[in-house]
Short mmCIF file of C-alpha atoms in Angstrom, two decimals:
data_model
loop_
_atom_site.label_atom_id
_atom_site.label_comp_id
_atom_site.label_asym_id
_atom_site.label_seq_id
_atom_site.Cartn_x
_atom_site.Cartn_y
_atom_site.Cartn_z
CA MET A 33 20.50 -2.99 7.22
CA PHE A 34 19.86 -3.68 3.40
CA SER A 35 21.05 -1.14 1.52
CA LEU A 36 19.24 1.07 -0.98
CA GLU A 37 21.83 3.33 -1.92
CA GLY A 38 21.16 4.46 -5.73
CA LYS A 39 17.80 3.78 -5.58
CA LYS A 40 15.08 5.88 -6.38
CA GLY A 41 11.13 5.11 -5.47
CA LEU A 42 7.07 6.02 -5.30
CA ILE A 43 4.95 6.53 -2.41
CA ILE A 44 1.59 6.10 -2.52
CA GLY A 45 -0.36 6.86 0.15
CA ILE A 46 0.67 8.47 2.96
CA ALA A 47 -1.67 10.88 5.04
CA ASN A 48 -0.43 11.29 7.71
CA GLU A 49 2.63 10.43 10.63
CA ASP A 50 0.78 6.95 11.29
CA SER A 51 0.81 6.14 7.84
CA ILE A 52 1.68 2.66 6.71
CA ALA A 53 3.31 4.39 3.94
CA TYR A 54 5.17 6.97 5.83
CA GLY A 55 6.60 3.70 7.92
CA ALA A 56 7.70 2.33 4.88
CA ALA A 57 9.08 6.00 3.42
CA LYS A 58 10.78 6.25 6.34
CA ALA A 59 12.77 2.66 6.07
CA LEU A 60 13.25 3.63 2.72
CA ARG A 61 15.12 6.60 3.41
CA ALA A 62 17.24 5.34 5.73
CA MET A 63 18.41 2.34 3.88
CA GLY A 64 19.62 5.26 1.60
CA ALA A 65 16.59 5.35 -1.15
CA ASP A 66 15.41 9.19 -2.81
CA VAL A 67 11.59 8.83 -2.74
CA ALA A 68 8.83 11.10 -4.55
CA VAL A 69 5.68 10.98 -2.60
CA THR A 70 2.15 12.45 -3.45
CA TYR A 71 -0.67 13.40 -1.80
CA VAL A 72 -4.38 13.35 -2.30
CA ASN A 73 -5.83 16.57 -2.58
CA GLU A 74 -5.42 19.84 -1.35
CA LYS A 75 -6.92 18.88 2.13
CA ALA A 76 -4.32 16.76 2.77
CA GLN A 77 -1.57 18.23 0.75
CA LYS A 78 -0.73 20.54 4.63
CA PHE A 79 -0.46 16.98 6.33
CA VAL A 80 1.43 15.78 4.08
CA ALA A 81 3.90 18.44 3.19
CA PRO A 82 5.86 18.42 5.98
CA LEU A 83 6.40 14.50 6.27
CA ALA A 84 7.61 14.83 2.21
CA GLU A 85 9.52 17.45 3.74
CA ASN A 86 11.21 15.28 6.95
CA LEU A 87 11.85 12.81 3.72
CA HIS A 88 13.69 15.15 2.09
CA ALA A 89 11.45 13.90 -1.16
CA SER A 90 12.87 14.59 -4.52
CA LEU A 91 9.37 14.68 -5.80
CA PHE A 92 5.91 16.08 -3.71
CA MET A 93 2.74 15.66 -6.44
CA PRO A 94 -0.84 15.18 -6.17
CA CYS A 95 -2.41 11.88 -6.91
CA ASP A 96 -5.91 11.34 -6.92
CA VAL A 97 -6.37 7.54 -8.33
CA ARG A 98 -9.89 8.72 -9.09
CA GLU A 99 -9.22 11.89 -11.14
CA GLU A 100 -8.67 10.96 -15.06
CA GLY A 101 -4.97 11.42 -15.74
CA GLN A 102 -3.14 12.48 -12.40
CA LEU A 103 -1.86 8.81 -11.94
CA LYS A 104 -0.09 9.16 -15.44
CA ALA A 105 1.48 12.52 -15.08
CA VAL A 106 3.33 11.13 -11.63
CA PHE A 107 5.01 8.63 -13.60
CA GLU A 108 5.60 11.29 -16.30
CA GLU A 109 7.12 13.68 -14.00
CA ILE A 110 9.36 10.32 -12.23
CA GLU A 111 10.29 9.86 -16.02
CA THR A 112 11.22 13.76 -16.55
CA LYS A 113 13.22 13.68 -13.15
CA TRP A 114 14.63 10.56 -12.89
CA GLY A 115 14.52 8.46 -15.69
CA ARG A 116 14.05 5.48 -14.43
CA LEU A 117 11.87 3.84 -11.06
CA ASP A 118 13.26 1.09 -9.07
CA PHE A 119 10.02 0.63 -6.79
CA VAL A 120 6.53 2.09 -5.99
CA ILE A 121 4.82 1.06 -2.22
CA HIS A 122 1.09 1.38 -2.97
CA SER A 123 -1.35 2.04 0.32
CA ILE A 124 -4.52 3.19 -0.64
CA ALA A 125 -7.64 1.91 0.08
CA PHE A 126 -11.45 3.07 0.24
CA ALA A 127 -15.13 2.00 0.27
CA PRO A 128 -17.94 3.88 1.13
CA ARG A 129 -19.45 3.96 4.50
CA ASP A 130 -22.12 2.82 4.28
CA ASP A 131 -21.44 -0.49 1.49
CA LEU A 132 -18.38 -0.92 3.99
CA HIS A 133 -20.28 -0.82 7.40
CA GLY A 134 -23.51 -3.05 5.73
CA ARG A 135 -23.04 -6.65 4.70
CA VAL A 136 -21.52 -7.41 1.45
CA VAL A 137 -24.73 -9.20 0.26
CA ASP A 138 -26.13 -5.91 0.66
CA SER A 139 -23.19 -4.10 -1.31
CA SER A 140 -24.30 -1.26 -4.20
CA ARG A 141 -23.10 -1.95 -7.01
CA GLU A 142 -21.70 1.69 -7.39
CA GLY A 143 -19.71 1.18 -3.73
CA PHE A 144 -18.17 -2.04 -4.70
CA SER A 145 -17.36 -0.75 -7.87
CA GLN A 146 -15.54 2.29 -6.24
CA ALA A 147 -13.62 -0.04 -3.67
CA MET A 148 -12.51 -2.13 -6.31
CA ASP A 149 -11.62 0.56 -8.48
CA ILE A 150 -9.32 2.65 -5.92
CA SER A 151 -8.19 -0.53 -3.75
CA CYS A 152 -7.45 -2.71 -6.56
CA HIS A 153 -7.16 -1.36 -9.45
CA SER A 154 -5.35 1.21 -8.97
CA PHE A 155 -2.41 -0.72 -8.76
CA ILE A 156 -2.71 -2.66 -11.40
CA ARG A 157 -2.59 0.79 -13.32
CA VAL A 158 0.68 1.39 -10.99
CA ALA A 159 2.02 -1.49 -12.72
CA LYS A 160 1.35 -0.41 -16.33
CA TYR A 161 2.95 2.86 -15.55
CA ALA A 162 5.82 1.71 -13.83
CA GLU A 163 6.81 -1.15 -16.10
CA PRO A 164 8.45 0.85 -18.79
CA LEU A 165 10.51 3.27 -16.01
CA MET A 166 11.48 0.06 -13.74
CA GLU A 167 12.91 -1.52 -17.78
CA LYS A 168 15.23 1.33 -17.86
CA ALA A 169 16.19 0.53 -14.15
CA GLY A 170 16.72 -3.31 -15.16
CA ASN A 171 14.70 -4.37 -12.61
CA GLY A 172 12.16 -3.55 -10.11
CA THR A 173 9.66 -3.73 -7.47
CA LEU A 174 6.15 -3.13 -6.58
CA ILE A 175 4.51 -3.38 -2.91
CA THR A 176 1.11 -3.11 -1.93
CA ILE A 177 -0.50 -3.13 1.25
CA SER A 178 -3.37 -6.02 1.83
CA PHE A 179 -4.64 -7.58 5.11
CA TYR A 180 -5.63 -11.57 6.50
CA GLY A 181 -9.40 -10.55 5.64
CA SER A 182 -8.77 -11.15 2.34
CA GLU A 183 -8.02 -15.15 3.33
CA LYS A 184 -10.47 -15.39 5.89
CA VAL A 185 -13.65 -13.56 7.24
CA VAL A 186 -12.62 -11.23 9.63
CA ASP A 187 -15.91 -9.36 11.65
CA ARG A 188 -16.58 -6.05 10.50
CA TYR A 189 -14.20 -5.81 7.21
CA ASN A 190 -17.00 -6.74 5.44
CA LEU A 191 -16.72 -5.52 1.91
CA MET A 192 -12.87 -5.00 2.12
CA GLY A 193 -12.23 -8.72 2.24
CA PRO A 194 -13.39 -9.64 -1.53
CA VAL A 195 -11.18 -6.42 -2.15
CA LYS A 196 -8.28 -7.20 -0.79
CA ALA A 197 -8.65 -10.49 -1.98
CA ALA A 198 -9.02 -9.56 -5.81
CA LEU A 199 -5.53 -7.26 -4.75
CA GLU A 200 -3.98 -10.17 -3.69
CA SER A 201 -4.64 -12.52 -6.78
CA SER A 202 -3.81 -9.23 -9.25
CA ALA A 203 -0.41 -9.15 -7.46
CA ARG A 204 0.02 -12.96 -8.05
CA TYR A 205 -0.76 -12.34 -11.99
CA MET A 206 1.44 -9.27 -12.22
CA ALA A 207 3.85 -10.79 -10.52
CA ALA A 208 4.11 -13.94 -13.14
CA GLU A 209 3.69 -11.28 -16.31
CA LEU A 210 6.59 -8.72 -15.31
CA GLY A 211 8.68 -11.36 -13.88
CA PRO A 212 10.22 -12.02 -17.14
CA LYS A 213 11.06 -8.00 -16.81
CA GLY A 214 13.21 -8.55 -13.29
CA ILE A 215 10.07 -6.95 -11.84
CA SER A 216 9.14 -8.71 -8.54
CA VAL A 217 5.61 -7.82 -6.91
CA HIS A 218 4.12 -7.96 -3.30
CA ALA A 219 1.44 -7.93 -0.72
CA VAL A 220 2.63 -7.25 2.29
CA SER A 221 -0.19 -7.86 4.98
CA PRO A 222 0.28 -6.28 8.03
CA GLY A 223 -2.04 -6.84 11.04
CA PRO A 224 -4.77 -4.47 12.14
CA LEU A 225 -3.33 -0.43 13.25
CA LEU A 226 -4.85 2.41 13.52
CA THR A 227 -4.36 4.15 10.03
CA ARG A 228 -6.72 7.01 8.65
CA ALA A 229 -7.88 4.27 6.22
CA ALA A 230 -8.32 1.79 8.64
CA SER A 231 -10.91 3.95 11.02
CA GLY A 232 -13.66 3.75 8.68
CA ILE A 233 -13.97 0.23 9.74
CA ASP A 234 -16.66 -0.31 12.02
CA ARG A 235 -15.31 -0.40 15.47
CA PHE A 236 -11.79 -1.19 14.46
CA ASP A 237 -11.00 -0.58 18.17
CA GLU A 238 -12.34 -3.71 18.96
CA LEU A 239 -10.81 -5.51 15.84
CA MET A 240 -7.36 -4.24 17.12
CA GLU A 241 -7.90 -5.40 20.88
CA GLU A 242 -9.17 -9.06 19.15
CA ALA A 243 -5.84 -9.22 17.15
CA ARG A 244 -3.44 -8.33 19.99
CA GLN A 245 -5.11 -10.92 22.01
CA LYS A 246 -5.11 -13.86 19.57
CA ALA A 247 -1.43 -13.21 18.11
CA PRO A 248 1.10 -15.63 19.52
CA GLU A 249 3.45 -12.54 20.08
CA LYS A 250 0.03 -10.69 21.75
CA ARG A 251 0.97 -7.41 20.47
CA LEU A 252 0.26 -5.00 17.08
CA VAL A 253 3.16 -4.61 14.84
CA THR A 254 3.74 -0.95 13.95
CA ILE A 255 4.62 0.81 11.22
CA ASP A 256 8.66 0.83 11.20
CA GLU A 257 8.56 -2.67 11.29
CA ILE A 258 6.35 -2.91 7.98
CA GLY A 259 8.79 -0.12 6.97
CA ALA A 260 11.71 -2.43 7.40
CA LEU A 261 10.51 -5.60 5.28
CA CYS A 262 9.43 -3.24 2.89
CA GLY A 263 12.76 -1.96 3.03
CA PHE A 264 14.42 -5.75 2.29
CA LEU A 265 11.22 -6.33 -0.22
CA CYS A 266 13.10 -3.94 -2.61
CA SER A 267 16.47 -4.58 -2.12
CA ASN A 268 18.86 -7.05 -4.22
CA GLU A 269 18.82 -9.51 -1.61
CA ALA A 270 15.16 -10.05 -2.11
CA ARG A 271 15.04 -10.86 -5.78
CA SER A 272 14.10 -14.15 -5.54
CA ILE A 273 11.05 -13.19 -4.30
CA THR A 274 8.30 -12.24 -5.74
CA GLY A 275 4.15 -13.65 -6.10
CA ASN A 276 3.35 -14.01 -2.14
CA THR A 277 1.32 -12.25 0.28
CA THR A 278 3.86 -11.92 3.10
CA TYR A 279 2.80 -11.48 6.59
CA ILE A 280 3.85 -9.12 9.71
CA ASP A 281 0.91 -9.38 12.16
CA ALA A 282 2.69 -11.09 15.38
CA GLY A 283 1.72 -14.19 14.09
CA TYR A 284 -2.00 -13.10 14.17
CA HIS A 285 -3.14 -15.06 10.73
CA VAL A 286 -1.46 -18.11 11.92
CA MET A 287 -4.43 -18.55 14.39
CA GLY A 288 -7.31 -20.45 14.28
#
């Protein structure tokens, strides 16, 4: 495996043991990295705390990106504890149920704005706070999680399609802006997985089965496989890769 010995990174988005963020955190720890873990609120804390303990996380902090000041406080704590930062895994997404289950053309202004703020603009804010800490580290890696519905129309993905398209475009622009400072930016695009966030999508079990049948490998990927990819992208061996949307979906995205 690629070594991340001595690297320190932030994991945003662990909700339970099935979370993509948890798969990434496990892989990064196995490769030698030290991690900081966040939880969204007190209700989530009891589920995330045992996972953070399993990871031997150096920092365990609340972070609701909707709450003014919480994200900034996370980076201030990291600066105090570590003084630098090597990578961030951003794996959060949300849209109000009525807007997510309805047509894009019927989405409310408030719902669209909230989905864009939590799922996309929070990654931009993460990059802003991470930039000076990654400069101190000499380089850095920012990773966010996307989905094929950003590129093609996927039945029932609805509002999250335009939001993920904005997220991927933002990652490309951020890669161009931060590249001169040695900071790479990636969007990782897995196939459908039954995570807590994905469970809000209407008839998501049907979407997973359709993806399984459509994928050349006739299977879905696992959070451990996604974690291994994130580990590689955070390694020194991946320094020349940036600005890409990297698919890890058993070939699902290549099928018409």
